[in-house]
């Protein structure tokens, strides 16, 4: 496959025409797959994916860049929206926690306190808690997605890649904008910012806000109240101090809160099977194939002999988005942080940068675990964490040499876990029916890194990088089961270290084509299954799991043709994982275990074509072959099967094919105003949500359609945008969970948004 990719790149490079834009020259930010058209063709975009400003087409790596205009045109308001605009990226969510996957690797564990394999950065700050990323999607200058392991420059937990959000900064001129959105489900959304000088040329400030209120996408038919509604508030303030031309100091703070009935469990059927049909206090009924009937469903009135007829106990579910639970979901989230970014130009060729940050994350979600109107089992999941990070960088450039050295320190403390309250009707008010699994985690991480690029001859560069990481983790396990008076605790600690090098070569042909090849290593720290106390009797589980390691081999090609009107960015890759971390729900506990080996290979393409002025055709797509090479495990939901060989099974959240085709047509009216029309056709093949590749946890292949129309006044100050997303109102799963045996293996799903439409009124000044 690699040989074929190199041959394809060479073939495409041969007829290429020259294209404007020096690699180091400033360029307007624009989206590579939907860039602004200019008289010379497609515009350029500058990114900082390699910790320095570069033209995207000169970066020897698989990087997607999205400008602020592109973000607005594509209605990117969340991680979920991002997946339709980046090749190789998929998204899922469970309990409101973003599960971003790149090339089949991402956030595998659904428990609070879990670490993702795709790093997330906002303004250079690493976000350890995936849930907290929901508070950054507004007032954005650009988004950069770096695909593939990033062990050298990004380090911690970037074995899948990195998503980088860069927010708008203060301006020297007084300016701002306001956007009001009105939509179905009674949506009222607002986003706006004010920016300008406090002391001209010395002290600049910017304040941005975002709010969103809407009714629920469904109802709890047992209570008559809305679920999947939203009420969020976000705020960010940024201050730039410019004491001299060589020194820039940026201070910022942000705050985000949610208080609604979002993220409920949607019951989608039974999920357990035991063809031996033993007597069980948890599995009340069995179908002919051994399907286990969930406890709450059975108690609520299923007829013996007809256990699959879900409609016997609840009204016909004309809307799949409804639930029928005795309690309402309660979502409570607060994220905030402060940061300090200091940049000092020591000389014309050497620069120093320091990024310091403190972040606090709290979220709590209360749900009905048995998915029925019977008051059988309730669950409350909590994540309460704070982190401090400090990164130092020293970089420089000469005629032939570009270099960077740095150091990184990270400190985090997490208190997390979940409470399950069994048979609440019999609770004495002191938690007599309560099970708690969780505890606290302390992490200290240290790293030193460097990357050097040397131009051996004109247009031929060699890159060498390396990072040494050391991480120490300590945990306090807690497992309490009140009915029996059990209270187990245990403390553990362990250190993990890794050396992650990178080797690369890139060459720019006379025609302007960039060819590159890289070999790199990635590392994700090991950890502990919090709450899993060895020898504790009920639901005892071995607690520790090993680090995840990967070697990555990638080749790529970037070029423009036809007088700068066709852009093709193609990459092919092969990833070899050792001790890949995967998870399952076993004995009331989310258990992370290590798959011995996994292999991932694939091809990604981002193509933009400007056939005539005003018409832009963009296509992003990927082919992914992501399978386990050696892995034995037992599926807790199939009690009769035992340990199975998972070799050849696809990795979770790794569809074989995915693509987005987005034509955009923009034209100028006689008045000087501009009108634009955009459509999106999205296809994604089948993806599984567990390594067992069973139909009880899968999203089948599907299509999705989005569209919007935009109008901008001649002076550029006023705008009106109308949008419609998920035009066919299809129901797609963004994640499924098969819950534990005490509730009879209920199968719960989290759903992508239904058809939404609305109008956004905008004003700039």
XYZ file of C-alpha atoms in Angstrom:
765
model
C 0.000 0.000 0.000
C 2.843 2.398 0.832
C 4.544 1.734 -2.517
C 1.292 2.432 -4.349
C 0.791 5.670 -2.444
C 4.298 6.893 -3.314
C 3.752 6.024 -6.962
C 0.439 7.891 -6.969
C 2.066 10.937 -5.400
C 4.848 10.958 -7.983
C 2.353 10.624 -10.829
C 0.231 13.493 -9.544
C 3.264 15.700 -8.940
C 4.558 15.560 -12.500
C 2.098 17.922 -14.249
C 1.697 20.338 -11.373
C 1.739 24.041 -12.067
C 3.411 26.586 -9.833
C 1.272 28.150 -7.131
C 1.653 31.369 -5.188
C 2.483 31.770 -1.475
C 5.859 31.490 0.106
C 5.937 28.914 2.899
C 6.891 31.468 5.473
C 4.739 34.316 4.261
C 1.643 35.346 6.208
C -1.606 34.199 4.638
C -5.254 34.635 5.498
C -6.750 31.803 7.516
C -9.027 29.641 5.420
C -10.307 26.091 5.315
C -8.325 23.805 3.012
C -11.434 21.964 1.837
C -13.537 25.107 1.559
C -11.088 27.930 1.116
C -12.035 31.392 -0.005
C -11.718 31.937 -3.742
C -9.412 34.660 -5.029
C -8.704 35.848 -8.599
C -5.674 33.533 -8.464
C -7.693 30.551 -7.236
C -7.767 29.025 -3.755
C -6.482 31.038 -0.820
C -3.816 29.819 1.579
C -3.955 29.127 5.289
C -1.269 29.436 7.928
C -1.276 26.853 10.737
C 0.850 26.245 13.819
C 0.527 22.459 13.931
C 4.316 22.096 14.292
C 4.527 24.866 16.919
C 5.533 27.419 14.287
C 3.640 29.376 11.635
C 3.622 27.592 8.273
C 1.596 27.478 5.109
C -0.636 24.421 5.418
C 0.471 23.140 2.010
C 4.110 23.131 3.190
C 3.501 21.148 6.396
C 4.801 17.564 5.953
C 2.000 16.027 8.000
C -1.684 15.132 7.746
C -3.272 18.357 9.031
C -6.736 19.838 8.493
C -7.199 23.571 8.983
C -10.582 25.288 9.320
C -10.904 29.074 9.284
C -13.462 31.106 11.193
C -15.494 31.612 8.006
C -15.402 27.904 7.230
C -16.480 27.085 10.787
C -19.479 29.409 10.442
C -20.431 28.136 6.965
C -20.315 24.500 8.093
C -22.168 25.276 11.361
C -19.411 23.738 13.501
C -20.577 24.279 17.065
C -19.270 21.122 18.725
C -17.026 18.092 18.400
C -19.956 16.300 16.770
C -20.055 18.828 13.919
C -16.288 18.654 13.493
C -16.369 15.010 12.377
C -18.092 15.903 9.096
C -15.272 18.225 8.036
C -12.110 16.276 8.874
C -10.961 13.136 7.096
C -10.431 10.198 9.443
C -12.218 11.770 12.422
C -15.324 10.264 14.030
C -17.270 11.374 17.053
C -19.394 9.750 19.696
C -20.651 10.863 23.086
C -21.693 9.117 26.235
C -22.838 10.904 29.385
C -22.035 14.147 27.569
C -18.346 13.271 27.259
C -16.841 13.757 23.788
C -15.374 10.591 22.292
C -13.236 11.912 19.442
C -11.520 9.220 17.366
C -8.865 9.744 14.718
C -7.898 6.778 12.538
C -9.815 4.464 14.864
C -8.124 5.632 18.085
C -9.682 7.911 20.713
C -11.499 7.822 24.038
C -12.174 4.166 24.672
C -13.315 4.047 28.286
C -16.745 5.455 29.149
C -15.958 5.937 32.821
C -15.370 9.361 34.356
C -11.690 10.113 34.845
C -10.701 8.275 31.649
C -7.949 9.637 29.393
C -8.444 10.042 25.654
C -5.919 8.951 23.014
C -6.636 12.100 20.985
C -5.166 15.135 22.733
C -7.266 18.297 22.860
C -5.660 21.728 23.091
C -7.208 25.179 23.307
C -4.823 28.116 22.836
C -1.874 25.830 23.522
C -3.321 24.367 26.745
C -3.855 20.614 27.054
C -7.362 19.626 28.246
C -7.104 16.347 30.125
C -10.858 16.013 30.716
C -12.776 15.240 27.521
C -16.052 16.591 28.924
C -14.544 20.068 29.359
C -13.963 20.452 25.605
C -17.671 21.297 25.216
C -16.981 24.791 26.553
C -14.578 26.023 23.853
C -16.565 26.041 20.602
C -17.186 29.752 20.117
C -15.309 32.892 18.996
C -12.796 30.693 17.161
C -10.079 31.935 14.819
C -9.286 28.482 13.442
C -9.294 24.770 14.199
C -6.351 22.525 13.404
C -6.576 18.736 13.494
C -3.288 16.834 13.380
C -3.883 13.197 12.461
C -1.773 10.271 13.586
C 0.488 9.784 16.649
C 2.105 13.014 17.865
C 4.581 11.677 20.389
C 7.233 14.374 19.947
C 5.579 17.803 19.925
C 2.314 16.969 21.704
C 3.333 14.005 23.802
C 0.841 13.123 26.496
C -2.031 10.949 25.258
C -1.751 11.892 21.575
C -1.449 8.406 20.074
C -4.427 9.139 17.822
C -3.644 12.775 17.055
C -4.493 16.228 18.360
C -7.374 18.695 17.993
C -6.209 22.292 18.440
C -8.621 25.192 18.968
C -7.244 28.704 18.517
C -9.579 31.445 19.736
C -9.800 34.991 18.454
C -7.483 37.402 20.236
C -7.850 41.083 21.133
C -7.648 43.590 18.287
C -5.977 46.967 18.024
C -9.166 48.484 16.580
C -12.509 48.566 18.377
C -14.562 45.762 16.831
C -16.964 42.963 17.582
C -19.865 40.909 16.389
C -23.201 39.510 17.541
C -25.094 36.491 16.218
C -28.619 35.578 17.296
C -29.996 32.166 16.304
C -33.659 31.168 16.381
C -34.532 27.575 15.577
C -36.906 24.689 16.052
C -37.270 23.104 19.478
C -37.666 26.744 20.618
C -33.946 27.301 20.253
C -32.556 30.710 21.191
C -28.804 30.964 20.823
C -26.445 33.900 21.046
C -22.751 34.343 20.360
C -20.862 37.604 20.426
C -17.625 39.395 21.228
C -16.302 42.906 21.850
C -12.630 43.688 21.304
C -10.385 46.734 21.336
C -7.660 48.748 23.056
C -7.646 49.827 26.673
C -4.293 51.539 26.212
C -3.536 51.906 22.480
C -0.692 49.662 21.291
C -0.028 48.445 24.831
C -3.108 46.918 26.467
C -5.814 45.174 24.443
C -8.889 43.258 25.610
C -11.552 40.934 24.250
C -14.704 39.527 25.839
C -16.764 36.744 24.222
C -19.980 35.008 25.299
C -22.148 32.146 24.111
C -25.565 30.974 25.284
C -27.888 28.289 23.992
C -31.375 27.377 25.200
C -33.709 24.883 23.574
C -36.487 22.475 24.412
C -35.873 18.764 24.497
C -35.487 16.493 21.485
C -37.751 14.007 23.294
C -39.937 13.513 26.347
C -40.000 11.323 29.381
C -43.437 9.834 28.789
C -43.667 8.764 32.431
C -43.357 12.354 33.691
C -44.407 14.376 30.637
C -41.265 16.529 30.807
C -38.640 17.273 28.145
C -35.364 15.400 27.921
C -32.303 16.089 25.764
C -32.880 19.823 26.235
C -30.042 22.288 26.662
C -29.257 25.321 28.774
C -25.646 26.445 28.601
C -23.678 29.607 29.294
C -20.072 30.294 28.253
C -17.825 33.299 28.836
C -14.222 34.137 27.967
C -12.109 37.239 28.635
C -8.663 37.835 27.123
C -6.118 40.556 27.894
C -2.990 41.269 25.814
C -0.168 43.313 27.324
C 2.480 44.525 24.846
C 5.194 46.264 26.876
C 7.608 46.199 23.926
C 7.863 44.981 20.354
C 9.696 41.873 21.567
C 7.453 40.861 24.459
C 3.789 39.791 24.391
C 1.834 38.661 27.443
C -1.644 37.151 27.089
C -3.864 36.430 30.088
C -7.254 34.771 29.744
C -10.022 33.175 31.745
C -13.069 31.165 30.710
C -16.215 29.786 32.350
C -18.841 27.313 31.109
C -21.933 25.912 32.787
C -24.819 23.554 31.895
C -27.953 22.892 33.928
C -30.614 20.838 32.129
C -32.073 17.373 31.518
C -29.604 16.404 28.816
C -27.796 13.102 28.089
C -30.393 10.515 29.206
C -30.112 6.786 28.640
C -32.338 5.813 25.688
C -33.514 2.227 26.021
C -33.111 0.412 22.685
C -33.658 -3.195 23.756
C -32.158 -6.055 25.745
C -28.412 -6.550 25.426
C -27.501 -9.751 27.277
C -27.599 -13.389 26.242
C -27.207 -16.719 28.021
C -28.290 -19.767 26.049
C -27.765 -21.969 29.111
C -30.598 -20.061 30.851
C -29.545 -20.601 34.463
C -31.689 -19.428 37.335
C -30.819 -15.838 38.168
C -32.191 -13.155 40.416
C -31.174 -10.615 37.787
C -32.364 -12.191 34.537
C -36.088 -12.741 34.973
C -37.008 -13.935 31.484
C -35.306 -15.496 28.490
C -36.224 -15.502 24.841
C -35.763 -18.620 22.696
C -32.212 -17.530 21.774
C -31.299 -16.915 25.414
C -31.800 -13.142 25.355
C -31.973 -11.852 28.929
C -34.891 -9.598 29.733
C -33.878 -6.424 31.636
C -35.142 -6.425 35.211
C -37.037 -3.138 35.175
C -38.712 -4.027 31.889
C -39.790 -7.418 33.230
C -41.134 -5.973 36.460
C -43.021 -3.311 34.539
C -45.332 -5.813 32.900
C -43.847 -7.856 30.094
C -45.959 -10.931 29.438
C -44.362 -14.310 29.973
C -43.787 -16.025 26.665
C -43.612 -12.721 24.777
C -40.508 -11.013 26.168
C -39.602 -9.094 22.990
C -42.817 -7.083 22.786
C -41.508 -3.827 24.227
C -44.733 -1.973 23.449
C -46.762 -3.887 26.026
C -45.538 -1.669 28.847
C -45.229 1.699 27.187
C -47.058 3.717 24.535
C -45.957 3.040 20.955
C -42.676 4.876 20.531
C -43.497 6.926 17.472
C -40.515 9.034 18.451
C -37.459 6.930 19.283
C -36.107 9.896 21.207
C -38.648 9.462 24.018
C -37.985 7.512 27.201
C -40.301 6.006 29.806
C -38.448 6.351 33.114
C -39.623 6.963 36.652
C -36.955 9.671 37.158
C -35.652 12.539 35.061
C -32.029 12.826 33.921
C -30.212 15.695 35.643
C -27.149 17.218 33.987
C -24.960 19.623 35.986
C -21.611 20.880 34.586
C -19.189 23.655 35.433
C -15.833 24.118 33.696
C -13.474 27.047 34.187
C -9.840 27.924 33.768
C -7.191 30.623 33.546
C -4.083 30.805 31.402
C -0.956 32.879 30.859
C 0.952 32.877 27.556
C 4.250 34.805 27.429
C 6.236 35.152 24.200
C 9.604 36.882 24.060
C 11.701 37.354 20.925
C 15.251 37.066 22.204
C 16.622 37.971 18.770
C 15.480 37.995 15.172
C 15.983 34.225 15.007
C 15.358 32.953 18.569
C 12.103 33.063 20.527
C 10.999 31.920 23.990
C 7.448 30.946 24.977
C 5.847 29.980 28.271
C 2.263 28.637 28.579
C 0.833 28.238 32.098
C -2.691 27.142 32.913
C -4.989 26.016 35.701
C -8.288 24.289 34.911
C -11.164 23.013 37.025
C -13.727 20.493 35.757
C -16.890 19.298 37.473
C -19.776 17.374 36.057
C -22.514 15.212 37.484
C -25.129 13.183 35.630
C -28.087 11.486 37.288
C -29.944 8.803 35.318
C -32.322 5.851 35.445
C -30.078 2.821 34.921
C -32.846 0.254 34.394
C -34.570 2.368 31.693
C -38.079 1.761 32.997
C -40.836 3.321 35.083
C -40.023 0.857 37.866
C -37.920 2.414 40.638
C -35.291 -0.320 40.480
C -31.865 1.259 39.930
C -30.602 4.843 39.805
C -27.086 5.982 38.919
C -25.173 9.194 39.510
C -21.835 9.619 37.753
C -19.378 12.292 38.935
C -16.082 13.736 37.694
C -14.440 16.431 39.812
C -10.925 17.371 38.677
C -8.360 20.119 38.610
C -5.176 20.361 36.558
C -2.115 22.574 36.325
C 0.154 22.575 33.277
C 3.333 24.406 32.379
C 5.084 24.285 29.025
C 8.330 26.039 28.057
C 9.547 26.359 24.473
C 12.721 27.769 22.941
C 12.736 27.919 19.152
C 14.874 29.324 16.398
C 15.559 29.425 12.688
C 18.595 29.937 10.470
C 18.959 29.696 6.714
C 18.929 25.893 6.755
C 17.958 24.895 10.275
C 14.649 25.173 12.168
C 14.685 23.921 15.737
C 12.661 23.740 18.922
C 13.357 22.437 22.421
C 10.881 22.330 25.262
C 9.810 21.004 28.622
C 6.371 20.111 29.961
C 4.933 19.554 33.429
C 1.410 18.426 34.230
C -0.303 17.873 37.575
C -3.862 16.578 37.943
C -6.108 15.349 40.733
C -9.414 13.641 39.976
C -12.185 12.541 42.287
C -14.596 10.440 40.311
C -16.833 7.421 40.305
C -20.471 6.558 40.340
C -23.217 5.771 42.815
C -25.759 3.084 42.028
C -28.840 3.020 44.215
C -30.599 -0.335 44.044
C -34.287 -0.739 44.956
C -34.530 2.938 46.095
C -38.028 2.327 47.454
C -36.430 0.356 50.281
C -33.644 2.831 50.963
C -33.633 4.133 54.538
C -32.307 7.507 53.454
C -28.766 6.632 54.512
C -27.793 4.837 51.333
C -28.683 1.336 52.528
C -29.145 0.225 48.932
C -26.138 2.076 47.571
C -23.142 0.819 45.630
C -20.239 3.224 45.108
C -17.311 2.519 42.783
C -14.587 5.124 42.400
C -12.031 7.034 44.385
C -9.338 9.523 43.467
C -6.370 9.713 41.100
C -3.197 11.803 41.344
C -1.033 12.293 38.261
C 2.343 13.955 37.812
C 3.733 14.025 34.284
C 7.098 15.355 33.078
C 8.507 15.590 29.569
C 11.427 17.035 27.623
C 11.243 17.270 23.844
C 13.006 18.604 20.782
C 12.498 18.697 17.030
C 14.979 19.832 14.370
C 14.424 20.284 10.626
C 17.479 20.649 8.367
C 17.308 21.692 4.721
C 20.114 19.575 3.286
C 19.724 21.011 -0.220
C 17.134 23.352 -1.652
C 13.636 21.958 -1.024
C 14.872 18.734 0.644
C 14.319 18.635 4.412
C 15.173 16.070 7.068
C 13.375 16.167 10.429
C 14.438 14.469 13.646
C 12.510 14.750 16.893
C 12.364 13.038 20.268
C 10.487 13.227 23.540
C 11.093 11.560 26.864
C 8.011 11.250 29.078
C 7.665 10.109 32.653
C 4.350 9.858 34.437
C 3.548 8.774 37.959
C 0.008 7.863 38.944
C -1.398 7.114 42.350
C -4.944 5.989 43.130
C -7.159 5.547 46.160
C -9.750 2.910 45.320
C -13.089 2.883 47.067
C -15.799 0.240 46.773
C -18.815 0.464 49.061
C -21.869 -1.781 49.026
C -24.073 -0.597 51.866
C -26.629 -3.456 52.104
C -23.891 -5.884 53.177
C -21.743 -3.359 55.008
C -18.864 -3.834 52.550
C -16.310 -1.024 52.419
C -13.124 -1.880 50.548
C -10.289 0.578 49.980
C -6.849 0.208 48.493
C -4.002 2.485 47.434
C -1.745 1.894 44.444
C 0.868 3.853 42.518
C 3.028 3.204 39.511
C 5.355 5.072 37.168
C 5.345 4.907 33.372
C 7.966 6.232 30.958
C 8.586 6.250 27.226
C 10.967 7.533 24.570
C 9.049 8.667 21.471
C 11.209 9.629 18.476
C 10.255 10.941 15.055
C 12.064 10.778 11.711
C 10.862 12.548 8.595
C 11.876 13.602 5.121
C 10.052 15.924 2.745
C 10.753 17.254 -0.731
C 9.096 20.035 -2.734
C 9.265 19.479 -6.483
C 9.893 22.176 -9.060
C 6.179 22.107 -9.798
C 5.282 22.860 -6.155
C 4.225 19.383 -5.007
C 5.151 18.370 -1.459
C 6.107 14.728 -0.888
C 6.815 13.510 2.640
C 7.395 10.375 4.684
C 7.559 10.011 8.474
C 8.208 7.346 11.058
C 7.182 8.168 14.612
C 6.290 6.606 17.943
C 3.436 7.449 20.290
C 2.746 6.672 23.937
C -0.260 6.779 26.234
C 0.264 6.228 29.935
C -1.002 3.193 31.769
C -3.364 3.500 34.687
C -5.820 1.856 37.040
C -9.423 0.741 36.915
C -10.586 3.022 39.676
C -12.834 1.228 42.120
C -11.534 -2.176 41.075
C -10.186 -3.622 44.311
C -8.471 -6.996 43.878
C -9.836 -9.621 46.240
C -12.863 -7.567 47.224
C -15.310 -10.370 46.571
C -18.281 -8.834 44.786
C -17.222 -7.620 41.350
C -13.515 -7.875 42.164
C -11.360 -6.749 39.262
C -7.632 -6.438 38.737
C -7.022 -2.717 38.730
C -3.921 -1.850 36.672
C -3.441 -1.736 32.900
C -0.294 -1.106 30.830
C 0.703 1.867 28.647
C -0.451 2.007 25.051
C 2.340 2.283 22.448
C 2.329 2.738 18.690
C 4.740 2.961 15.759
C 3.438 5.017 12.848
C 4.587 4.957 9.207
C 3.116 7.578 6.903
C 3.617 8.983 3.416
C 1.821 11.976 1.994
C 1.367 14.229 -0.981
C 0.144 17.835 -1.239
C -0.218 19.879 -4.392
C -2.284 22.351 -6.390
C -3.138 22.172 -10.088
C -4.898 24.122 -12.843
C -3.715 27.604 -11.921
C -4.318 27.116 -8.213
C -7.876 25.812 -8.638
C -7.478 22.179 -7.563
C -5.917 21.165 -4.262
C -5.220 17.537 -3.359
C -3.894 16.473 0.043
C -3.480 12.702 0.348
C -1.884 10.585 3.064
C -1.434 6.842 3.540
C -0.451 5.274 6.851
C 0.284 2.081 8.734
C 0.039 1.953 12.534
C 1.245 -0.877 14.733
C -0.187 -0.742 18.273
C 1.060 -2.671 21.278
C -1.062 -2.989 24.429
C -3.886 -0.946 22.920
C -6.252 0.087 25.724
C -9.876 -1.058 25.279
C -12.760 -1.148 27.729
C -15.887 -3.052 28.658
C -18.462 -3.036 31.457
C -17.927 -5.995 33.737
C -19.393 -6.657 37.180
C -20.633 -3.086 37.636
C -17.228 -1.653 36.727
C -15.888 -0.072 33.535
C -12.764 -2.148 32.996
C -9.859 -1.075 30.771
C -7.724 -3.944 29.518
C -4.859 -4.247 27.050
C -5.268 -5.812 23.645
C -1.963 -7.455 22.774
C -1.641 -6.021 19.265
C -3.650 -4.038 16.746
C -2.906 -2.897 13.203
C -4.375 0.090 11.397
C -3.795 1.029 7.794
C -5.601 3.424 5.569
C -5.729 6.327 3.127
C -7.132 9.832 3.661
C -7.886 12.510 1.085
C -8.945 16.143 1.270
C -9.667 17.578 -2.172
C -10.862 21.068 -3.075
C -11.794 22.126 -6.616
C -12.758 25.565 -7.916
C -14.100 24.789 -11.436
C -15.460 28.317 -11.950
C -15.306 31.454 -9.875
C -17.705 31.201 -6.947
C -18.196 27.425 -7.034
C -16.150 25.353 -4.592
C -16.388 21.567 -4.484
C -14.816 19.904 -1.477
C -14.427 16.227 -0.755
C -12.971 14.676 2.385
C -12.841 10.930 2.787
C -10.923 7.997 4.160
C -10.556 4.237 3.977
C -9.632 2.573 7.265
C -8.673 -1.022 7.979
C -8.404 -1.106 11.772
C -8.370 -4.568 13.342
C -7.094 -6.452 16.359
C -4.102 -8.599 15.519
C -3.990 -10.510 18.798
C -6.585 -10.163 21.546
C -8.470 -12.618 23.753
C -11.260 -11.403 26.023
C -14.643 -12.386 27.395
C -17.813 -10.476 26.598
C -19.675 -9.842 29.878
C -23.001 -9.681 27.989
C -22.775 -13.235 26.600
C -22.595 -15.320 29.743
C -22.563 -18.649 27.904
C -19.614 -17.967 25.632
C -16.500 -17.513 27.756
C -13.224 -16.193 26.375
C -13.233 -15.480 22.637
C -10.543 -14.751 20.056
C -11.040 -11.207 18.737
C -8.331 -11.354 16.072
C -9.641 -9.689 12.934
C -12.394 -7.777 14.748
C -12.647 -4.105 13.913
C -11.615 -1.543 16.500
C -14.480 0.377 18.150
C -15.595 3.594 16.435
C -13.543 2.819 13.322
C -15.807 2.755 10.216
C -14.175 1.348 7.108
C -15.348 4.201 4.872
C -16.324 7.796 5.562
C -16.724 10.782 3.276
C -18.244 14.255 3.050
C -19.008 16.005 -0.228
C -19.780 19.708 0.191
C -20.457 21.996 -2.805
C -20.615 25.722 -2.076
C -21.686 28.406 -4.541
C -21.173 32.085 -3.775
C -22.116 34.959 -6.055
C -22.369 38.730 -5.823
C -25.690 40.474 -6.383
C -26.077 43.739 -8.292
C -26.273 45.593 -4.983
C -22.876 44.264 -3.962
C -24.312 41.878 -1.403
C -23.206 38.248 -1.443
C -25.323 35.126 -1.455
C -23.947 31.665 -0.749
C -25.527 28.216 -0.880
C -23.923 25.128 0.675
C -24.925 21.489 0.824
C -23.367 18.520 2.583
C -23.696 14.837 1.733
C -22.161 12.646 4.422
C -21.652 8.890 4.335
C -20.259 6.668 7.057
C -20.086 2.875 6.979
C -20.864 0.552 9.878
C -19.039 1.149 13.142
C -19.067 -0.948 16.290
C -18.978 0.462 19.800
C -17.243 -2.501 21.488
C -14.355 -4.751 20.445
C -16.722 -7.739 20.296
C -18.322 -6.451 17.058
C -21.837 -7.554 17.966
C -25.060 -6.195 16.570
C -26.167 -5.165 20.063
C -23.659 -2.281 19.987
C -23.405 -0.945 16.456
C -24.345 1.987 14.242
C -25.099 0.686 10.771
C -23.852 2.484 7.688
C -25.843 5.603 6.982
C -26.057 8.922 5.178
C -26.741 12.419 6.422
C -27.648 15.636 4.607
C -27.133 19.248 5.699
C -27.702 22.563 3.913
C -27.555 26.297 4.537
C -28.027 29.586 2.689
C -26.174 32.755 3.651
C -26.623 36.414 2.809
C -24.007 39.128 3.528
C -24.696 42.815 3.030
C -22.599 44.866 0.638
C -20.747 46.560 3.497
C -20.114 43.220 5.201
C -21.783 44.247 8.442
C -25.095 42.399 8.282
C -25.706 38.754 7.570
C -28.579 36.273 7.550
C -28.003 32.526 7.493
C -30.642 29.813 7.270
C -29.632 26.239 8.056
C -31.093 22.756 8.173
C -29.174 19.764 9.515
C -30.006 16.066 9.361
C -32.602 16.846 6.704
C -34.131 13.348 6.700
C -34.508 13.360 10.509
C -32.707 10.009 10.708
C -31.870 8.461 14.094
C -28.174 7.700 14.466
C -26.381 6.350 17.520
C -23.332 8.226 18.744
C -22.701 5.515 21.316
C -24.310 2.539 23.013
C -23.808 0.991 26.438
C -24.885 -2.438 27.644
C -25.356 -2.018 31.352
C -24.570 -4.428 34.143
C -26.133 -7.720 35.197
C -28.077 -6.363 38.212
C -30.300 -4.444 35.790
C -30.496 -7.323 33.324
C -28.142 -5.937 30.645
C -30.248 -3.032 29.429
C -29.026 -1.644 26.125
C -28.871 2.161 26.212
C -28.002 4.512 23.370
C -26.935 8.122 23.006
C -28.349 9.770 19.915
C -27.083 12.309 17.421
C -29.278 15.359 16.988
C -32.537 15.087 14.997
C -33.494 17.422 12.176
C -32.777 20.963 13.288
C -33.304 24.173 11.383
C -33.222 27.869 12.056
C -32.036 31.338 11.138
C -28.994 33.250 12.384
C -28.921 37.047 12.270
C -25.440 38.535 12.435
C -23.922 41.972 12.851
C -20.250 43.039 12.765
C -18.731 46.349 13.789
